[in-house]
Short mmCIF file of C-alpha atoms and ligand atoms in Angstrom, two decimals:
data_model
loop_
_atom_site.label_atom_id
_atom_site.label_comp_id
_atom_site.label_asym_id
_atom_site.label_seq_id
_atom_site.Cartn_x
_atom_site.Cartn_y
_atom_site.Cartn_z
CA UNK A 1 47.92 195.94 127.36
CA UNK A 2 50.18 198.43 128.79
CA UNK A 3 49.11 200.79 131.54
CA UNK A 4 50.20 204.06 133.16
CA UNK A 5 49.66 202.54 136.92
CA UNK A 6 48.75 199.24 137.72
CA UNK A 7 46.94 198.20 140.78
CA UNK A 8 47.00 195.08 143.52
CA UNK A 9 44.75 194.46 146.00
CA UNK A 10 41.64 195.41 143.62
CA UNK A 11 38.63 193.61 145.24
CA UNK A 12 39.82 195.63 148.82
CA UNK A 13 38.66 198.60 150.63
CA UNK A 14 41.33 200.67 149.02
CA UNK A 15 41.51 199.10 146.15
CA UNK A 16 38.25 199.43 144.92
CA UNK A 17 38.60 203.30 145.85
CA UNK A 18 41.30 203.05 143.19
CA UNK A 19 39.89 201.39 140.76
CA UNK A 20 36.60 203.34 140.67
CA UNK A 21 38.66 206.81 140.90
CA UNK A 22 41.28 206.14 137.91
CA UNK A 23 37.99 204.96 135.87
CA UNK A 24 36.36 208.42 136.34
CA UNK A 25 39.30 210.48 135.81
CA UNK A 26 40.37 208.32 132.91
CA UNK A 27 44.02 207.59 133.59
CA UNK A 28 45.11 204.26 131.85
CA UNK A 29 45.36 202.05 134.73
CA UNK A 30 44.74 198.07 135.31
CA UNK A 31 43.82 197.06 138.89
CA UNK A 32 44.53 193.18 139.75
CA UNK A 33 42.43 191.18 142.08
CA UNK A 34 43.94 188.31 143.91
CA UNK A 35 43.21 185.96 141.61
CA UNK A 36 44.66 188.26 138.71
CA UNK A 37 48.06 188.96 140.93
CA UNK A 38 49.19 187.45 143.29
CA UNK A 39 51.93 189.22 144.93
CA UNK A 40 53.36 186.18 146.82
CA UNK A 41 53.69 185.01 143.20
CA UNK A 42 57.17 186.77 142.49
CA UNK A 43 56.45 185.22 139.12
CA UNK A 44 53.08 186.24 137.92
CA UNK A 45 54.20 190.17 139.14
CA UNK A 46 57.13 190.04 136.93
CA UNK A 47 54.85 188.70 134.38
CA UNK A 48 52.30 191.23 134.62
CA UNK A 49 54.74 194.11 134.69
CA UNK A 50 56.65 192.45 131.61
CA UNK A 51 52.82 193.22 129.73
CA UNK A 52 51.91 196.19 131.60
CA UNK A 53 54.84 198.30 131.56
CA UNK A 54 54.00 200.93 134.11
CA UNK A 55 55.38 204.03 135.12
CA UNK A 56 53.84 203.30 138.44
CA UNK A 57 52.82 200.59 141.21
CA UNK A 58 50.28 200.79 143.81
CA UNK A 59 50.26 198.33 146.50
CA UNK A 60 47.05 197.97 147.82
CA UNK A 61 47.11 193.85 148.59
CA UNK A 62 47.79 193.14 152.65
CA UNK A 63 46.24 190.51 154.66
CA UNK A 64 44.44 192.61 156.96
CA UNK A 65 42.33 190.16 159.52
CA UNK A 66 44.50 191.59 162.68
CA UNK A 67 43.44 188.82 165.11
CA UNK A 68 43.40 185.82 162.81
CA UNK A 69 47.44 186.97 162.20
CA UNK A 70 47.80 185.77 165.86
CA UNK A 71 47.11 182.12 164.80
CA UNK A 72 48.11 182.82 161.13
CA UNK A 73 51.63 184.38 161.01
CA UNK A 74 53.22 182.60 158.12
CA UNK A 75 50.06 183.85 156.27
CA UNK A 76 50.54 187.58 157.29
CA UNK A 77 54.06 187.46 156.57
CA UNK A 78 53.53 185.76 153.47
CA UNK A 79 51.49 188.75 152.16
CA UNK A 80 52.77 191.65 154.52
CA UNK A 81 56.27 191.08 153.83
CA UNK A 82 57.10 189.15 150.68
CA UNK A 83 54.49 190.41 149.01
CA UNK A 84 55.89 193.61 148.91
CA UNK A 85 59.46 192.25 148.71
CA UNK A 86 58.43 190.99 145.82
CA UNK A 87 56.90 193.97 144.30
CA UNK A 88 60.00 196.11 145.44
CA UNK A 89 62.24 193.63 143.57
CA UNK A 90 60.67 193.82 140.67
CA UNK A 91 59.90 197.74 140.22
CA UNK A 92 63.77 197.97 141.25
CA UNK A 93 64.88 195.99 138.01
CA UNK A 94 62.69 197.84 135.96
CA UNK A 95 62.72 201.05 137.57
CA UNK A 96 59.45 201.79 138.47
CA UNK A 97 58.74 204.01 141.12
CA UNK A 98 56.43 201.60 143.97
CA UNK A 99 53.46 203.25 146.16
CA UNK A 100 52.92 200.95 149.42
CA UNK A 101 50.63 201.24 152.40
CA UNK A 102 51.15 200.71 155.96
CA UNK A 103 49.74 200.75 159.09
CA UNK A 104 49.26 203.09 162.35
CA UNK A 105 49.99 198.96 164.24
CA UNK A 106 53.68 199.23 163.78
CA UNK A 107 53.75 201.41 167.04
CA UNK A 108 53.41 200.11 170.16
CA UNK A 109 50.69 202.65 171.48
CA UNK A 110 53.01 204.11 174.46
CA UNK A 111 54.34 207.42 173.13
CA UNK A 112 52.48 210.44 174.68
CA UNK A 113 51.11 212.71 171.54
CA UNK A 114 50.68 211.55 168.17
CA UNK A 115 53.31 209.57 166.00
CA UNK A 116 55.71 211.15 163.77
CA UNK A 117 57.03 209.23 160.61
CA UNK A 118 60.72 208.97 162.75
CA UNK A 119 59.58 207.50 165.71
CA UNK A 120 60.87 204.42 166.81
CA UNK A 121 58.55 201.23 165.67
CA UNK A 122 57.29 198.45 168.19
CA UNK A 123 54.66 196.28 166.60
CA UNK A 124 52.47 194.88 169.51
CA UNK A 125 50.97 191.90 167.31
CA UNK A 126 51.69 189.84 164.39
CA UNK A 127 49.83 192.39 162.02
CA UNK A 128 51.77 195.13 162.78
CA UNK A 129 54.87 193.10 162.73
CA UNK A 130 54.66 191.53 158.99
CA UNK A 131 53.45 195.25 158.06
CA UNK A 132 56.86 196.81 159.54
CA UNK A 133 58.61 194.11 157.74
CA UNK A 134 57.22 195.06 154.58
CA UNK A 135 58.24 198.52 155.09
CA UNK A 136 61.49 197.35 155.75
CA UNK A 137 61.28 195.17 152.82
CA UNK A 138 60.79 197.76 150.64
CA UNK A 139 63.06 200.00 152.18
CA UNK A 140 65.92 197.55 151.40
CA UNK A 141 65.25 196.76 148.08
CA UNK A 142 63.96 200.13 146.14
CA UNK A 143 64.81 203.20 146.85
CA UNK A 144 62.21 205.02 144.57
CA UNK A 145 59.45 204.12 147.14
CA UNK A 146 56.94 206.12 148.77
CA UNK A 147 55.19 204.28 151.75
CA UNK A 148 51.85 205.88 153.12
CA UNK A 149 50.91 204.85 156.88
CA UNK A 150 47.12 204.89 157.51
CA UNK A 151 45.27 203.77 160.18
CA UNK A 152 41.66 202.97 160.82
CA UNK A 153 40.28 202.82 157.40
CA UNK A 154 36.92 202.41 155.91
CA UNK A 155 34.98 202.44 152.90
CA UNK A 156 32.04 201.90 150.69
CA UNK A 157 33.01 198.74 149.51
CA UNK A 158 34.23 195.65 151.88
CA UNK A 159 34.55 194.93 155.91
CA UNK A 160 34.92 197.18 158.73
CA UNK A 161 34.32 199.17 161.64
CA UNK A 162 31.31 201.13 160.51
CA UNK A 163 29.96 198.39 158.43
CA UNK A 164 30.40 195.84 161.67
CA UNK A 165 28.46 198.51 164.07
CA UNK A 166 25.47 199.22 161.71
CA UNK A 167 24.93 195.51 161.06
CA UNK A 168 24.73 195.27 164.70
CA UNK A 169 22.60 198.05 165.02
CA UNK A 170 19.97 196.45 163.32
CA UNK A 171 19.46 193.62 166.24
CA UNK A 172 20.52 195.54 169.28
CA UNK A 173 19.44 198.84 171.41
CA UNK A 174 22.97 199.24 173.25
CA UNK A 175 26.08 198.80 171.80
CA UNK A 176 29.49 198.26 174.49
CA UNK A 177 32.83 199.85 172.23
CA UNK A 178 36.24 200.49 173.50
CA UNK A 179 37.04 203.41 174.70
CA UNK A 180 40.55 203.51 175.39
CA UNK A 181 42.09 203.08 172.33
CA UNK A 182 42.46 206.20 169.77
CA UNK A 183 43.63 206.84 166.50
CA UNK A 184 42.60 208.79 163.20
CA UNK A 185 39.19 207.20 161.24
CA UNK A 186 40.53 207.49 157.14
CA UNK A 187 37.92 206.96 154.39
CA UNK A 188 39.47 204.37 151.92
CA UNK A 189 38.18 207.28 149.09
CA UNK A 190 40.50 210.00 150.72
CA UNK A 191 43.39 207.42 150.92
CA UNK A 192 43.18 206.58 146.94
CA UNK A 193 42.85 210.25 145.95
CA UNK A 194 46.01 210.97 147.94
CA UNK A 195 47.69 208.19 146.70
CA UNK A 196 47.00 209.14 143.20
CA UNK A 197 48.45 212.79 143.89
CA UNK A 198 51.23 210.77 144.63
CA UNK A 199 51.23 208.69 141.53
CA UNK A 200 50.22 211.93 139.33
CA UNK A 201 53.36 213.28 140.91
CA UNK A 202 55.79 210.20 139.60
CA UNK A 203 53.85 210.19 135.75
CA UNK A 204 54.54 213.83 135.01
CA UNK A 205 57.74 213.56 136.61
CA UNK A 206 57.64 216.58 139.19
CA UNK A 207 57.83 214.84 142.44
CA UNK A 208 58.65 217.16 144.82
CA UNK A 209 62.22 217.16 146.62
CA UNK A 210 62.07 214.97 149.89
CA UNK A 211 58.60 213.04 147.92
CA UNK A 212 60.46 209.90 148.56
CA UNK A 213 60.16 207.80 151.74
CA UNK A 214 57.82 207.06 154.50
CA UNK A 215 54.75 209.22 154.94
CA UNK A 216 51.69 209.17 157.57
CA UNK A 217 48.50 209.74 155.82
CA UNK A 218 45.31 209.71 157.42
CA UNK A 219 41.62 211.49 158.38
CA UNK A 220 42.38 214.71 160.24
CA UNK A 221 41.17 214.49 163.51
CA UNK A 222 41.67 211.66 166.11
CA UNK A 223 39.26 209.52 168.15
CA UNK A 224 38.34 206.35 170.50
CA UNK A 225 36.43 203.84 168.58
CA UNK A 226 33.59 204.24 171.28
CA UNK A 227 33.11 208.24 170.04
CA UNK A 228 33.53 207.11 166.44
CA UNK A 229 30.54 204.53 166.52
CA UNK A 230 28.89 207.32 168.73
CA UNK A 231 29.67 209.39 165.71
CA UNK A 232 28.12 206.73 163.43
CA UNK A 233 24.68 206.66 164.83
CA UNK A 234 24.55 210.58 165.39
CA UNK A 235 25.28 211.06 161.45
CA UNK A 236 22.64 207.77 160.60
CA UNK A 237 19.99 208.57 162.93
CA UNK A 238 17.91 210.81 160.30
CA UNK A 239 17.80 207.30 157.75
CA UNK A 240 17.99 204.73 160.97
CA UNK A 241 15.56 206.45 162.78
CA UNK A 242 16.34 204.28 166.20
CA UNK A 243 19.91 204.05 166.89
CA UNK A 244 21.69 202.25 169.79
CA UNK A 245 23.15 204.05 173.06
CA UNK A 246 26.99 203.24 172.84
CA UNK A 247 28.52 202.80 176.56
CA UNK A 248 32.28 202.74 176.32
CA UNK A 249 34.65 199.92 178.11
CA UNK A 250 38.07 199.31 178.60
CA UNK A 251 40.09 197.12 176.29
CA UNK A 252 40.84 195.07 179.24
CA UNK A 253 36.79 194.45 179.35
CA UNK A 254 36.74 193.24 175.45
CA UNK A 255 39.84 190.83 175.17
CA UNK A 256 41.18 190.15 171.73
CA UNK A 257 43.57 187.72 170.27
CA UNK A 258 45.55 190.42 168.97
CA UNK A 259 46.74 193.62 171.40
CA UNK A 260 46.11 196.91 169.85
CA UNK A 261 48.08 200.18 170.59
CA UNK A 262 46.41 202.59 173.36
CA UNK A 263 47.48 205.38 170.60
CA UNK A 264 47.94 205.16 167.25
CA UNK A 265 47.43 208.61 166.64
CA UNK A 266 49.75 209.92 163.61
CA UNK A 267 51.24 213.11 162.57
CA UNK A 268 50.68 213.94 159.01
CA UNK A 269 52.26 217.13 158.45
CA UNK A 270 55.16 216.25 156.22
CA UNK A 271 52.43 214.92 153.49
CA UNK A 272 51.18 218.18 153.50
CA UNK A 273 54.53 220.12 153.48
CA UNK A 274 56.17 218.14 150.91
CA UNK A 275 53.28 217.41 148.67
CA UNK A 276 50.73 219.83 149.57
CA UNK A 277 47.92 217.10 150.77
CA UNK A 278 46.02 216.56 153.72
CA UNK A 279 42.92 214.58 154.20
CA UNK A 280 39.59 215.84 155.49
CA UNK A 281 38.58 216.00 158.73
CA UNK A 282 37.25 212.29 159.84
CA UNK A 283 33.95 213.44 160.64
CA UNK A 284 33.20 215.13 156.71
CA UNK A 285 34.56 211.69 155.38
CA UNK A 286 32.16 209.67 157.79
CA UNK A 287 29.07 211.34 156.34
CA UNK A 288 30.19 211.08 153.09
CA UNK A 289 30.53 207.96 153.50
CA UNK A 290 27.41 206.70 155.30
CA UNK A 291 25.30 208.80 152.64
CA UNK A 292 26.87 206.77 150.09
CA UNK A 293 26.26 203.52 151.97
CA UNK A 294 22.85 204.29 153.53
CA UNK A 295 21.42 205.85 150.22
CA UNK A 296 22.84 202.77 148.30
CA UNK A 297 21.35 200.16 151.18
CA UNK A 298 17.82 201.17 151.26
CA UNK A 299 17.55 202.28 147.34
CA UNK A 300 18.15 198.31 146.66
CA UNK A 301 15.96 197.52 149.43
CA UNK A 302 13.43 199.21 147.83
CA UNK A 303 14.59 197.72 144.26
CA UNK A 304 14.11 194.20 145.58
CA UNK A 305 10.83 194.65 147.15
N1 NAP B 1 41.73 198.33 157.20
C1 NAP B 1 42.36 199.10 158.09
O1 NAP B 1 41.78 199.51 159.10
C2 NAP B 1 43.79 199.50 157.87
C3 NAP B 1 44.45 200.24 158.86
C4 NAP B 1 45.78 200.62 158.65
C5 NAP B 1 46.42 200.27 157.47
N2 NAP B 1 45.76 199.54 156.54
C6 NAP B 1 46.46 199.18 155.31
O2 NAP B 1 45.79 199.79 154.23
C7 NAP B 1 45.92 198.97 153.06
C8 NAP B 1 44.56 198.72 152.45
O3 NAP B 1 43.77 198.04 153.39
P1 NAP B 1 42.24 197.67 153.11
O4 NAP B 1 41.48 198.12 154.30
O5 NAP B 1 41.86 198.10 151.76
O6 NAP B 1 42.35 196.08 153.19
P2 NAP B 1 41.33 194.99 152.68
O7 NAP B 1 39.99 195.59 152.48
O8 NAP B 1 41.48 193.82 153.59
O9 NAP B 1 41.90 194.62 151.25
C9 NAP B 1 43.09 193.93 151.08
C10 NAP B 1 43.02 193.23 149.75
O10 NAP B 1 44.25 192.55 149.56
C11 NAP B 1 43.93 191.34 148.91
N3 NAP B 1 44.98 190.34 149.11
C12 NAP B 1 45.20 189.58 150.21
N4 NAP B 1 46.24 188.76 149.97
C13 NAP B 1 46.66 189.01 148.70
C14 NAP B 1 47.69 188.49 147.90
N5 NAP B 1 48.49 187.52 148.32
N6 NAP B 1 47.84 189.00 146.63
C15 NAP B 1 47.01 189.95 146.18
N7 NAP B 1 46.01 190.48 146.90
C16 NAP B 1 45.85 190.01 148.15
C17 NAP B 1 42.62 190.87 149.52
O11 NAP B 1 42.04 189.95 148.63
P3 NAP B 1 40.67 189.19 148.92
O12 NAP B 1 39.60 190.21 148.66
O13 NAP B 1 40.69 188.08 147.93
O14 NAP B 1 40.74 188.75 150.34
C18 NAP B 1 41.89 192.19 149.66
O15 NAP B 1 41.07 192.44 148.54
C19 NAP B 1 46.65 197.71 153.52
O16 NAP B 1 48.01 197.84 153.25
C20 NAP B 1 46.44 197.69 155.02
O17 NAP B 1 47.46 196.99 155.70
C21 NAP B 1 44.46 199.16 156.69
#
């Protein structure tokens, strides 16, 4: 079946966001789980772009577990950077314009003020590094790209941050979070419905001048991780009732396999002057968000009791 935009990465954060949002607004589109696509399968994506025939490609397939990369490189790099290769390649032959996502990680966290899409790249861990060589991946092999750099993203559907802090909410009464680290909180919802802008852009053929290239897209705002759980628990109290007191630390005091950047704060003003989009402010997406999850949590509790 042939489709206007086809999707990887399906059963992700993003992905899902996708999925559910060209559903509602009823643009033909297929979105591909992992087992559907595999995009270190060079094969099955030339395949499934042989039957599909779009006019564009998301990207939304990375391998994501930052620490595990430590001990897993070949893995990230599998995903991270042929993946994409792969997916350039093909939409290159066949001309189809390719939407990719990146990550705040490919800076090394040093600059003072937020990150502008020319500023020189330093991945500190094995993430970031197989996500810059994607980007450069891409970069090499298909011009018609656009990239979109995000950072610190969450969502309805799958693992992270806000998911990881409520869950441990439920068994204790002080939480210890990192305060020295910042960056900009993006709801995987916001992400997709910029990204299909984007992608509404390439089908009716009036992408803006300059609309190709790298981009930083992410919540407005920026933020530790200690005030965004803080954040959390001040927008859950009225359904949580009890929340825990959050005391912030240093990174140095919560050691990870993988080092993150003190700053990954990013500049997103060329999205909005070349295509006219910018995302909410972090805190409006949080409690969207947490109304969506918290509504959805205790309706099935009370469904299954
Ligand atoms: N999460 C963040 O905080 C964050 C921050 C900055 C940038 N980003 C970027 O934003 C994008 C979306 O991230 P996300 O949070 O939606 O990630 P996610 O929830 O981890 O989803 C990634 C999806 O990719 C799939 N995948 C992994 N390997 C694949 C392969 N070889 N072929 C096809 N699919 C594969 C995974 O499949 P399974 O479900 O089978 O595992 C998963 O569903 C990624 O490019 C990521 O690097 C994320």
């Amino acid at each position: 079946m042939t489709s206007d935009v086809i999707i990887t990465g399906a059963n992700g954060q993003l992905g899902w966001e996708l999925e559910r949002r060209t559903k509602i607004k009823n643009r033909t589109a297929q979105a591909f789980d992992r087992a559907k696509l595999n995009i270190t399968d060079a094969d099955s994506i030339k395949r499934i772009i042989d039957t599909t025939a779009p006019k564009v490609v998301i990207n939304a397939a990375a391998y994501t577990a930052v620490d595990k990369a430590e001990t897993e490189p070949a893995a990230a790099f599998a995903v991270n950077r042929d993946g994409p290769s792969n997916l350039a390649e093909t939409c290159s032959t066949n001309d189809i314009p390719l939407i990719h996502v990146s990550t705040d990680y490919v800076f090394d966290g040093t600059k003072t003020g937020p990150y502008n899409e020319d500023d020189a790249v330093a991945a500190l861990g094995v993430y970031g590094a197989s996500k810059l060589a994607g980007e450069e991946a891409i970069r090499g092999r298909h011009a018609n790209h656009v990239i979109l750099r995000t950072a610190w993203v969450y969502g309805v559907h799958g693992q992270n941050f806000v998911k990881t802090i409520l869950k441990l909410a439920e068994k204790q009464s002080a939480l210890r979070v990192v305060q020295d680290q910042i960056g900009c909180p993006t709801f995987a919802g916001d992400l997709a419905d910029a990204i299909l802008k984007i992608a509404d852009h390439f089908l009716t053929d009036t992408l803006p001048a300059d609309g190709l290239g790298t981009f930083h897209c992410t919540g407005r705002g920026q933020t530790s991780w200690c005030d965004f759980a803080r954040k959390v628990f001040e927008l859950a109290a009225p359904t949580l009732g009890d929340t825990p007191t959050v005391d912030g630390i240093s990174s140095a005091d919560y050691p990870t396999p993988a080092q993150r950047p003190a700053n990954s704060v990013l500049v997103c003003g060329k999205l909005t002057r070349i295509y006219g989009i910018t995302l909410r402010p972090w805190q409006e997406a949080l409690a969207e968000m947490l109304e969506n999850t918290l509504y959805r949590d205790s309706r099935t509790e009370k469904e299954t009791r």
